[in-house]
Coordinates of C-alpha atoms in Angstrom, one line a residue:
X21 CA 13.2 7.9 23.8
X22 CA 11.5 10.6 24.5
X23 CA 7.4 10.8 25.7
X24 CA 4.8 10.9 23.0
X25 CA 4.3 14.9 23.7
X26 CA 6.9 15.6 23.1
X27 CA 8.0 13.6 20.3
X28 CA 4.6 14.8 18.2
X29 CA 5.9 18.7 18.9
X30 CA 9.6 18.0 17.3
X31 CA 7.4 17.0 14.1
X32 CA 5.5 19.7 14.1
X33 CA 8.5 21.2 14.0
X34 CA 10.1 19.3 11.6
X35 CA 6.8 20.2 9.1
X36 CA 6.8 23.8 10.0
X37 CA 10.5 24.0 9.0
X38 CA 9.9 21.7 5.2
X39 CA 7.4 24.4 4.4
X40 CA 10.7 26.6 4.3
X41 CA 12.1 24.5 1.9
X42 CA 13.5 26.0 -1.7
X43 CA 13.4 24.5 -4.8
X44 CA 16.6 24.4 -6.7
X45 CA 15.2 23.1 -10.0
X46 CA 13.2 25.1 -12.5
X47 CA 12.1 22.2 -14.7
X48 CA 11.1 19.8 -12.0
X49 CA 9.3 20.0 -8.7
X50 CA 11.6 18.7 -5.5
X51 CA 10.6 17.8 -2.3
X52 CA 9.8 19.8 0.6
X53 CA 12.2 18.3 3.7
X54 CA 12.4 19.5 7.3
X55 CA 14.6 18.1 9.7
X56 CA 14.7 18.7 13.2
X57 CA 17.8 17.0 15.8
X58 CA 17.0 17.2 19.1
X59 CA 19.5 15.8 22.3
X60 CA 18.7 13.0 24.7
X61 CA 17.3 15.3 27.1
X62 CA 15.2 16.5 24.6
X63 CA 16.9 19.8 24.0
X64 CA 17.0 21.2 20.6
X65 CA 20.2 21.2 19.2
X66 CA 19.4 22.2 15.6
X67 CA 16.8 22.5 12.6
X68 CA 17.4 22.4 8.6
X69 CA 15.0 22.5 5.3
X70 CA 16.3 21.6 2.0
X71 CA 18.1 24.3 0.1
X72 CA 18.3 26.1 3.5
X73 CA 21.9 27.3 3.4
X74 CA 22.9 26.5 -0.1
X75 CA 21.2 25.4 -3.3
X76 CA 20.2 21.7 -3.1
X77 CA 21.6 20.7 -0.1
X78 CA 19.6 18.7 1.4
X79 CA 17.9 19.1 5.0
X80 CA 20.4 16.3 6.8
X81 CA 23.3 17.3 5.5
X82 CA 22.9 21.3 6.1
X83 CA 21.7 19.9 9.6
X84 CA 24.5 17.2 10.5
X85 CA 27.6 18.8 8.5
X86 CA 27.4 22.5 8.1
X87 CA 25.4 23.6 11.0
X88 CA 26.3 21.2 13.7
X89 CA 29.6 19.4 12.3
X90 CA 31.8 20.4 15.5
X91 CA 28.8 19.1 17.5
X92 CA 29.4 15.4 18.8
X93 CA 25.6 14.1 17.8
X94 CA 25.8 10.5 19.3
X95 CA 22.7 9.3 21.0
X96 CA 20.9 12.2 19.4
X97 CA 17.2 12.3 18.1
X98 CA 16.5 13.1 14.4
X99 CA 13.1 14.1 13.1
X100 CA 13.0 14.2 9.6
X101 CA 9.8 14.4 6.9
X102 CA 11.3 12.5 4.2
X103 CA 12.8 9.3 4.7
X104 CA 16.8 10.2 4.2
X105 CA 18.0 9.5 0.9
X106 CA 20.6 6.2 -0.1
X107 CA 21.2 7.7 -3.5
X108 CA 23.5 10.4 -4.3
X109 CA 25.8 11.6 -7.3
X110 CA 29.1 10.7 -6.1
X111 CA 31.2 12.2 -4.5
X112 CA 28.2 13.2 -2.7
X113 CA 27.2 10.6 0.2
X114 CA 23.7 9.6 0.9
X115 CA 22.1 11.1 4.4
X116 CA 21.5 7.6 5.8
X117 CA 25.0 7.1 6.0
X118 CA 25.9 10.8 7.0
X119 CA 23.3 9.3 10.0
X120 CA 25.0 6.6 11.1
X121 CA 28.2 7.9 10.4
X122 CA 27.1 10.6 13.4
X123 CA 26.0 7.8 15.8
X124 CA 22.4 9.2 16.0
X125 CA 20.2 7.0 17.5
X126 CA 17.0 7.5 16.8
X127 CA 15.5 8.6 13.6
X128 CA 11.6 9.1 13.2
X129 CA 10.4 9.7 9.5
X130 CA 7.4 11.6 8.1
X131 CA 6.8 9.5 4.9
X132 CA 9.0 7.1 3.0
X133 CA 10.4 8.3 -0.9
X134 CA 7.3 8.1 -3.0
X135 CA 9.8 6.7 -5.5
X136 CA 8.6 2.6 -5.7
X137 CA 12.5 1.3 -6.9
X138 CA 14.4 2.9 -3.4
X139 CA 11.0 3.4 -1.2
X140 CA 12.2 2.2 2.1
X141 CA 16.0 1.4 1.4
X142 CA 16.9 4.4 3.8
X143 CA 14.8 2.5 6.6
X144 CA 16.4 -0.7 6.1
X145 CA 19.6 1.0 5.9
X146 CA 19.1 2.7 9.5
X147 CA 17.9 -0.8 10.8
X148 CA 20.4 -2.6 9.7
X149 CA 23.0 -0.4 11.3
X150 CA 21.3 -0.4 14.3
X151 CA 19.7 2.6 14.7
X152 CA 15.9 3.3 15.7
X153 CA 13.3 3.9 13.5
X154 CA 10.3 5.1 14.1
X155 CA 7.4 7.2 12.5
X156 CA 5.1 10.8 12.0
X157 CA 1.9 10.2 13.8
X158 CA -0.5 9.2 11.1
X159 CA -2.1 12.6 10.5
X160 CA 1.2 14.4 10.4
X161 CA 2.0 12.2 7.3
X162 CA -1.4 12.9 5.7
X163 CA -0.5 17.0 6.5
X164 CA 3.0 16.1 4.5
X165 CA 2.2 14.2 1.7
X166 CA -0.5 16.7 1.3
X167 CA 2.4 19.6 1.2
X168 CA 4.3 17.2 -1.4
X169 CA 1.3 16.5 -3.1
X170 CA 2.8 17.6 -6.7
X171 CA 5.7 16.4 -6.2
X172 CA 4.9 12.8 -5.2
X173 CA 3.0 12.6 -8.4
X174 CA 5.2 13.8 -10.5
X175 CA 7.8 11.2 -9.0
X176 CA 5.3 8.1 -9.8
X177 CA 4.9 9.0 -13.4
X178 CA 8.8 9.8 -14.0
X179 CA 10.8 6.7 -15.6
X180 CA 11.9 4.2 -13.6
X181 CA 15.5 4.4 -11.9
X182 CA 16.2 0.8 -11.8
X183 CA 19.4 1.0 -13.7
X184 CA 20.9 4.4 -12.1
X185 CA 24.6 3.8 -11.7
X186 CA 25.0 6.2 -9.0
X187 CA 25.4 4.4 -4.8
X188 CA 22.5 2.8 -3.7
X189 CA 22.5 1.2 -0.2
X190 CA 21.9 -2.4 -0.5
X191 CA 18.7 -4.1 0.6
X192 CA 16.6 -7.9 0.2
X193 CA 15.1 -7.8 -3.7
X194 CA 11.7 -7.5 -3.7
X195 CA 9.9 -10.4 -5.1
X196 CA 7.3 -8.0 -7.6
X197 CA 10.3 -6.5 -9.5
X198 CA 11.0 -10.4 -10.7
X199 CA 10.4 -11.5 -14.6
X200 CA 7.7 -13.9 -15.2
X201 CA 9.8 -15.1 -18.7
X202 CA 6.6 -17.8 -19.4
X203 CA 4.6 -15.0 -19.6
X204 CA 4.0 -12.0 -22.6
X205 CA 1.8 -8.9 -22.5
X206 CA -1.1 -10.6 -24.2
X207 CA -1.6 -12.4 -20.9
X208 CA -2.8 -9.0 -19.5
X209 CA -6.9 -8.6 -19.3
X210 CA -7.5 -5.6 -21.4
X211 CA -10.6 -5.5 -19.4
X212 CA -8.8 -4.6 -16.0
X213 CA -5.9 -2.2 -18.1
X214 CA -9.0 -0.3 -19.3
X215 CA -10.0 0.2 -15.7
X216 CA -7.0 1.0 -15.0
X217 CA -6.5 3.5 -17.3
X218 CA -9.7 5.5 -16.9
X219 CA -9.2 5.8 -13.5
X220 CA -4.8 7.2 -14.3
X221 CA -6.9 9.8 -16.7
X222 CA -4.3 8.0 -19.6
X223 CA -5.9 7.8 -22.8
X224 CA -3.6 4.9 -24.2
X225 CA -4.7 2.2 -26.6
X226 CA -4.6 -1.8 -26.1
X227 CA -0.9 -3.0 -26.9
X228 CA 0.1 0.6 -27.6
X229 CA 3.5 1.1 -27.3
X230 CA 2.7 4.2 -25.2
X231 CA 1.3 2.3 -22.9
X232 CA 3.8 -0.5 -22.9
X233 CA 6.4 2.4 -21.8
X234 CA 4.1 3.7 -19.3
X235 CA 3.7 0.2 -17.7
X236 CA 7.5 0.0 -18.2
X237 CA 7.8 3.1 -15.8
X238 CA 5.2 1.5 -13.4
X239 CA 7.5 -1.4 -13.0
X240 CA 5.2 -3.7 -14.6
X241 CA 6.3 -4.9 -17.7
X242 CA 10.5 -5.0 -18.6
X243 CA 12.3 -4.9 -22.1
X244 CA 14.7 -7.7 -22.5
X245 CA 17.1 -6.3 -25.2
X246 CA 17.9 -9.9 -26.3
X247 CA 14.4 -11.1 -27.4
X248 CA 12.8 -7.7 -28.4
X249 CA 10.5 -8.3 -26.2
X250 CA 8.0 -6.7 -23.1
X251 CA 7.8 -9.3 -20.3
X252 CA 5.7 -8.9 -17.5
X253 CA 7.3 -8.9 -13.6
X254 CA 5.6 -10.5 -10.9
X255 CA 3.8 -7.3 -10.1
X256 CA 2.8 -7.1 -13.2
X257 CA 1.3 -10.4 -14.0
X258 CA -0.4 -10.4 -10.6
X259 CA -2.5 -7.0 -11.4
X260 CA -3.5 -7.7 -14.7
X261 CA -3.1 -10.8 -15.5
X262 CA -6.0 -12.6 -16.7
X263 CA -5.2 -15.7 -15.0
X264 CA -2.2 -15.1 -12.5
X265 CA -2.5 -18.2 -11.0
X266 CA -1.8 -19.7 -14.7
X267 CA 1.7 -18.5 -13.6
X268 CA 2.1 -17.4 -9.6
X269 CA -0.1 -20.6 -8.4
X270 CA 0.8 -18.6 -4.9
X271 CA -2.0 -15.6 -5.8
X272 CA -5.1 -17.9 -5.0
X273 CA -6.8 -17.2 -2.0
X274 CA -8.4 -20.2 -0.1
X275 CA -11.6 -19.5 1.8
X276 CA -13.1 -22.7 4.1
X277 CA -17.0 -21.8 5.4
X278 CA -16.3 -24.0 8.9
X279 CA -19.8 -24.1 9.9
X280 CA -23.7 -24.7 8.8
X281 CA -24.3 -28.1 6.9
X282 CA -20.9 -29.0 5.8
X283 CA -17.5 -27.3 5.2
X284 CA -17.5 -25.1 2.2
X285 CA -13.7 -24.6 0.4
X286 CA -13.6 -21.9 -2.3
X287 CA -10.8 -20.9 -4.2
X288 CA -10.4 -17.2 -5.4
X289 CA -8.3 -16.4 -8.5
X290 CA -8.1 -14.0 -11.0
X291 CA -6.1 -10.6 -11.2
X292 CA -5.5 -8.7 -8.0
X293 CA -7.5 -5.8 -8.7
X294 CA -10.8 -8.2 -9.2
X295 CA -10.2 -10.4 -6.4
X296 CA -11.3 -8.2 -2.9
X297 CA -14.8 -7.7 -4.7
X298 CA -14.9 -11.9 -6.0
X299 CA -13.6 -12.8 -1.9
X300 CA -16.6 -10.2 -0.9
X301 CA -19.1 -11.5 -2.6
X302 CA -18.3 -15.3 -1.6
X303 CA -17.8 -13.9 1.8
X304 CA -21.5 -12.5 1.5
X305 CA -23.8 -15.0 0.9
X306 CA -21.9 -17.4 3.5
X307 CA -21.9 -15.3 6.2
X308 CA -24.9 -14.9 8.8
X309 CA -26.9 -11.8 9.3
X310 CA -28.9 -10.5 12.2
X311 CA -31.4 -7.9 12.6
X312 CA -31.8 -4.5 13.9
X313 CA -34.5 -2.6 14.6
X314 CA -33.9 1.2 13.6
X315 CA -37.7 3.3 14.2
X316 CA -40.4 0.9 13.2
X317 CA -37.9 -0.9 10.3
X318 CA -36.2 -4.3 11.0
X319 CA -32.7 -4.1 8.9
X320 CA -31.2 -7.4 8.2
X321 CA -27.4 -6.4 8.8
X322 CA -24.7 -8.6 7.7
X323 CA -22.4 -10.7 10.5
X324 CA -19.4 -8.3 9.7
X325 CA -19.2 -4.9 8.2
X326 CA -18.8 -4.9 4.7
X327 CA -15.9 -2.3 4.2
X328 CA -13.7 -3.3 7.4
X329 CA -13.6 -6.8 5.2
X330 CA -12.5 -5.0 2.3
X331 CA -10.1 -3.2 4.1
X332 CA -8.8 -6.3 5.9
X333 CA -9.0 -8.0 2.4
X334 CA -6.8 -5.4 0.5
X335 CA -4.6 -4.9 3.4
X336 CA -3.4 -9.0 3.2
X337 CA -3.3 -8.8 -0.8
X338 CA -0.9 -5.8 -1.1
X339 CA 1.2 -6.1 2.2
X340 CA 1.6 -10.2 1.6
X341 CA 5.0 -11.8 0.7
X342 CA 4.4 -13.6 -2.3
X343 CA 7.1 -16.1 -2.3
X344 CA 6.2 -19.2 -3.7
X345 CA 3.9 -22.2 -1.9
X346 CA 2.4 -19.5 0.3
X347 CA -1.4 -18.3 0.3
X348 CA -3.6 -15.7 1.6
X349 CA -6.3 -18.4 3.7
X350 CA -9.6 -16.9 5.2
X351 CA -11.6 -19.2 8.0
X352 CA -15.2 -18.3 8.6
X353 CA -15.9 -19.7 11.8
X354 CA -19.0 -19.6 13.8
X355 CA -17.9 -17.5 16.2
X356 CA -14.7 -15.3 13.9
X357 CA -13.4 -14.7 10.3
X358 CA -9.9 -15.0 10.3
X359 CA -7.8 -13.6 7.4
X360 CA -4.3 -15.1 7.5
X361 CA -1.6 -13.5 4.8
X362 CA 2.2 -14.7 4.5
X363 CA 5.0 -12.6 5.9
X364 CA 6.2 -11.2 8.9
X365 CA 6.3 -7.4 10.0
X366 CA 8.7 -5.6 7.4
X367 CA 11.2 -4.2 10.2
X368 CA 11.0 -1.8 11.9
X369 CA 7.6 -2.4 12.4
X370 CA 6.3 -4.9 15.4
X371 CA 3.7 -6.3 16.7
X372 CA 3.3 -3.8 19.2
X373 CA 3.7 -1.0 17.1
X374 CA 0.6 -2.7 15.0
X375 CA -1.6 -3.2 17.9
X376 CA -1.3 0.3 18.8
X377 CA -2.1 1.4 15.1
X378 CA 1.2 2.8 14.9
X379 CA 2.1 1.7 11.6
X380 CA 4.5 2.6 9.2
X381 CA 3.6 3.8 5.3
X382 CA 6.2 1.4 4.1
X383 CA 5.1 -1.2 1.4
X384 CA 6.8 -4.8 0.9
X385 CA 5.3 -4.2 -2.6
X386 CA 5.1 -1.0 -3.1
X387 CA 4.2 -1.3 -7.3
X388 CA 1.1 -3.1 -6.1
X389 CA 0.2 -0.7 -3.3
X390 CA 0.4 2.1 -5.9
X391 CA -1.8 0.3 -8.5
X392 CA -4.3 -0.5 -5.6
X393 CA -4.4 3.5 -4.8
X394 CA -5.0 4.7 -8.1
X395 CA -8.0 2.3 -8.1
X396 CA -9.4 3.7 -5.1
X397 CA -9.1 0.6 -3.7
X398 CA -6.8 1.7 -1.1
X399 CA -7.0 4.4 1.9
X400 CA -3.9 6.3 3.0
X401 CA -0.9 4.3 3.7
X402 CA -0.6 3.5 7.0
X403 CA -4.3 4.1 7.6
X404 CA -5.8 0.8 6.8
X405 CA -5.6 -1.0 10.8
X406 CA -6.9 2.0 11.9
X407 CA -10.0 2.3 9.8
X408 CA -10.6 -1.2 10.7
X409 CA -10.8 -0.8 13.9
X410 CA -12.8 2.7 13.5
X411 CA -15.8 0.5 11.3
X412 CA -16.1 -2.1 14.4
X413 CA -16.2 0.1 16.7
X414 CA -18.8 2.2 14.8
X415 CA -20.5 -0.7 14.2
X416 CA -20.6 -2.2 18.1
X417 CA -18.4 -4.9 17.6
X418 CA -15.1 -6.0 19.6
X419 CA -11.8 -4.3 17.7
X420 CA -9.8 -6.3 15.5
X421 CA -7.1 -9.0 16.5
X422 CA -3.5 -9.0 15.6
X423 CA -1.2 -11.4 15.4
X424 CA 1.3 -13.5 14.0
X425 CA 1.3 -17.3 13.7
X426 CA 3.8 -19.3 12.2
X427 CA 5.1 -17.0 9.5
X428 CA 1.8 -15.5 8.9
X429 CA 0.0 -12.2 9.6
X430 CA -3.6 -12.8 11.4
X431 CA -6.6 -10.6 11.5
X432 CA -9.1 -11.7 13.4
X433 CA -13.0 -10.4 13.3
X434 CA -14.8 -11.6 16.3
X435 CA -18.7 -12.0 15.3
X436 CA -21.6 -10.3 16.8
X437 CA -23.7 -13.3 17.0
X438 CA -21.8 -16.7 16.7
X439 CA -21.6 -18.7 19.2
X440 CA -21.5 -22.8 19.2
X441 CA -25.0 -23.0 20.3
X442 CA -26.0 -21.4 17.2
X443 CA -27.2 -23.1 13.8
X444 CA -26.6 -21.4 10.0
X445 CA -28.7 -22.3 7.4
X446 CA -27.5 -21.0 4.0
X447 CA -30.6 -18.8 2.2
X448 CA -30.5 -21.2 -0.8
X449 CA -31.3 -23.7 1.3
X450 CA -34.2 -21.7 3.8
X451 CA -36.1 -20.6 0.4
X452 CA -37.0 -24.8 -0.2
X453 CA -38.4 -24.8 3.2
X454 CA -41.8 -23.9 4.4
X455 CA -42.4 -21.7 7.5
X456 CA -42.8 -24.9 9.7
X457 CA -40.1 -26.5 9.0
X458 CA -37.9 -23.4 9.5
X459 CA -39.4 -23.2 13.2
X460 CA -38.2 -27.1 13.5
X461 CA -34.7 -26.3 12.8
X462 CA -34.8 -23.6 16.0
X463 CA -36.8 -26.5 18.3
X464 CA -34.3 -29.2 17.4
X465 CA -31.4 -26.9 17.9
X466 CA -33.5 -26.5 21.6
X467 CA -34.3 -29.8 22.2
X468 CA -31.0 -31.1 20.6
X469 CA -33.5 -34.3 19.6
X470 CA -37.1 -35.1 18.5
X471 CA -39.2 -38.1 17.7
X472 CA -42.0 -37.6 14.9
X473 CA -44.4 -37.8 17.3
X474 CA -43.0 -34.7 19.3
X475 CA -42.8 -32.8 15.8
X476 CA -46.2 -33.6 14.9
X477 CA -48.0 -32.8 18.6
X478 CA -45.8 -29.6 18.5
X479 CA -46.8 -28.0 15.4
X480 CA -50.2 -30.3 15.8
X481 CA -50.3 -32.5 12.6
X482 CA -50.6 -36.3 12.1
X483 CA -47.7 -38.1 11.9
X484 CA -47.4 -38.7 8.0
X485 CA -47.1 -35.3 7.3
X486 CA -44.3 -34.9 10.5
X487 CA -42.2 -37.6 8.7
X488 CA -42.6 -35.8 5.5
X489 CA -41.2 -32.4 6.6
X490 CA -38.1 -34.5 8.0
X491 CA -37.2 -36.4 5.8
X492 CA -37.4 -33.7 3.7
X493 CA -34.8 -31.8 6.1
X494 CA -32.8 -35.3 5.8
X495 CA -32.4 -35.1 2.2
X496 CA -31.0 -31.6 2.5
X497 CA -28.5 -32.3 4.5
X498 CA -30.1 -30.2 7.8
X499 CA -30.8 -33.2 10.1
X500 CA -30.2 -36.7 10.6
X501 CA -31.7 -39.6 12.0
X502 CA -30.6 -41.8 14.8
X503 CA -32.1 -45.0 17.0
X504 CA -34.3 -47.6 15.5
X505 CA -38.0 -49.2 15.5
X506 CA -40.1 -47.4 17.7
X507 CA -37.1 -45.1 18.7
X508 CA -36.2 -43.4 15.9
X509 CA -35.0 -39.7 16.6
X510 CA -33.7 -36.5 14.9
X511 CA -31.0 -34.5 15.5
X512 CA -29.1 -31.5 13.8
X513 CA -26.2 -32.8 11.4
X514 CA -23.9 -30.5 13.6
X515 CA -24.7 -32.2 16.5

């Protein structure tokens, strides 16, 4: 493979020749495609936009078959801005097999089809047969979608394709296209549709049949024919459900609070679309804070910053496999947050590729990305690592941590301030306790023990009222007494 430099100025290339693309359709838009096939020595051997030699050819084909088809192309580099198509009107053949039929090796792709039934069906089908994918710098695919603008949103409001009869390249089912049978539209929140709605600009009524067909081209309800009927898929059910976990038990996240007085365990259910703001909020009053002097104000600041959680948040709920048995589980540590979410890199990404923030904008569940974006909930595909990482860093804290453990996906957030020496009180808990008892807590985190008579020559006041302020701290759960008689001590419960 060619060096990066080089690579990023055959997809300039590839844009600069899309923007030459012509339309061959006067009653809808079609996409603007640039392709670009460059040797292994990095010599161009060809470029090609749609339309460019006949009326709705498209940019592969013109490139592969009518300008370089007495070319041999093998181990050849293809730089295309639209993931090749794996549908065509026979006898017509889709470019993802025209790709591999040419032995190309390498295939880097601008954005996948904005289309959610076939979006990434032409990367699998390049994967599978062995053949290198890889993608547009991130920016580059802002600068295309950005050209394709109307046309992508055209495509996402069109009907759905599911039951086109023309060739369609196989690929693994995706688990949010299933039927949730048990479940009917009036398990939907009309709460979160209305949301929903304002935000699409649709002006639809509840339980409208207009906006059962819309939903129906969204992918998120079905009509069975046999029982007359709209039934929610999992996709569906999981957005706006009012109680998903009613019927996907697999939707609740589990949260555990690992330090302070005791483990806290929190459960977080509800429809996708409410959950990163429920998660936040939990996340919120659990989590420590430290302060910052900025001029002659002292800002309490909170242990993490609040929109790299979102965006670690929404990144686990719409990239997660959903399979059943397996949960999104968030750890708040002393010293981390760790967000673990089920599923493995959908190929051909890696974890490399993700370290570097070289990530592709293909979805495993693409219905829910879209519903995330049109709630703003959502940045750019392929952007949301990165603007992690951009927060912390703005925010002097370490970057994030990648990985992947035992079937799951693992960001971890290293805090600013834990460490084990330290002690968390909840606020709740700090507002029943008077200023002297507060500066106890720090000296018995110092002293790791104290007697009574310590505590009441330290903060110099008779004994009765030093065995008042801790058993008082006893009964809350903040320290604990050991020894006996005469020797009676206190110590933190964490110790």
């Amino acid at each position: 493979m060619l060096d990066k430099k080089k690579n990023r100025y055959f997809m300039e290339l590839a844009i600069e020749e899309m923007k030459k693309s012509k339309s061959e359709h006067g009653n809808k838009l079609d996409p603007l495609v640039g392709a670009v096939l460059v040797d292994e020595n990095g010599k161009i051997m060809g470029k090609a936009n749609r339309g460019n030699l006949r009326s709705g050819d498209h940019a592969e084909y013109t490139l592969i078959e009518r300008k370089l088809g007495n070319k041999v192309l093998e181990n050849t580099s293809l730089y295309v801005t639209l993931e090749p198509c794996t549908v065509r009107n026979p006898p017509k053949v889709p470019c993802a097999k025209r790709i591999v039929s040419a032995r190309i090796n390498s295939v880097f792709i601008g954005i996948t089809d904005p289309n959610p039934d076939i979006e990434g069906k032409g990367i699998s089908f390049l994967h599978q047969n062995n053949i290198n994918v890889y993608f547009f710098d991130s920016d580059l695919s802002q600068l295309i979608r950005q050209e394709n603008k109307e046309f992508i949103e055209q495509f996402q409001d069109d009907v759905r394709t599911t039951n086109i009869t023309n060739e369609i390249v196989d690929e693994p089912s995706r688990k949010e296209n299933e039927l949730v049978r048990s479940a009917s539209f009036n398990d939907f929140s009309s709460d979160v549709i209305e949301k929903y709605l304002k935000l699409c600009e649709r002006n639809y009524k509840l339980s409208s049949k207009e906006l059962k067909d819309f939903f129906y081209k969204l992918g998120f309800l079905n009509y069975d024919e046999s029982e007359k009927r709209y039934i929610p898929t999992v996709a569906g059910i999981l957005l706006f459900g009012k109680h998903p976990e009613d019927f996907l038990p697999q939707s609740i996240i589990k949260i555990q609070v690992k330090y302070g007085l005791k483990p806290v365990l929190q459960d977080i259910e509800g429809s996708l679309l409410t959950i990163p703001e429920k998660t936040l909020s939990f996340l919120k009053k659990n989590m420590k804070t430290y302060s910052n002097i900025s001029g002659l104000e002292r800002i309490e600041l909170p242990e993490y910053p609040i929109e790299a959680l979102r965006e670690a948040i929404v990144n686990a709920i719409v990239h997660r496999d959903y399979e059943e048995g397996r949960r999104i589980f968030i750890t708040l540590s002393m010293d981390r947050i760790e967000i673990r979410s089920p599923g493995l890199a959908m190929l051909p990404l890696t974890l490399e590729k993700i370290k570097r923030y070289n990530t592709s904008p293909f979805n495993r569940n693409p219905r829910i990305a879209y519903a995330f974006s049109k709630m703003k909930m959502m940045e750019e595909r392929g952007l949301g690592l990165k603007l992690m990482h951009d927060i912390l860093i703005k925010n002097d804290l370490q970057p994030p941590i990648f990985n992947f453990e035992n079937d799951y996906f693992v960001v971890t957030f290293l805090s600013p301030i834990g460490s084990s020496d330290e002690f968390h009180i909840p606020k709740d808990i700090l507002e029943k306790l008077n200023d002297r008892q507060v500066k106890a807590i720090s000296l018995i985190n110092e002293r790791v023990k104290i007697t009574s008579n310590e505590y009441a020559k330290e903060f110099e006041i008779n004994k009765k009222t030093a065995i008042r302020d801790l058993n008082k701290l006893i009964d809350l759960e903040i320290v604990k007494s050991g020894g006996r008689g005469t020797r009676i001590y206190y110590i933190l419960r964490k110790n």
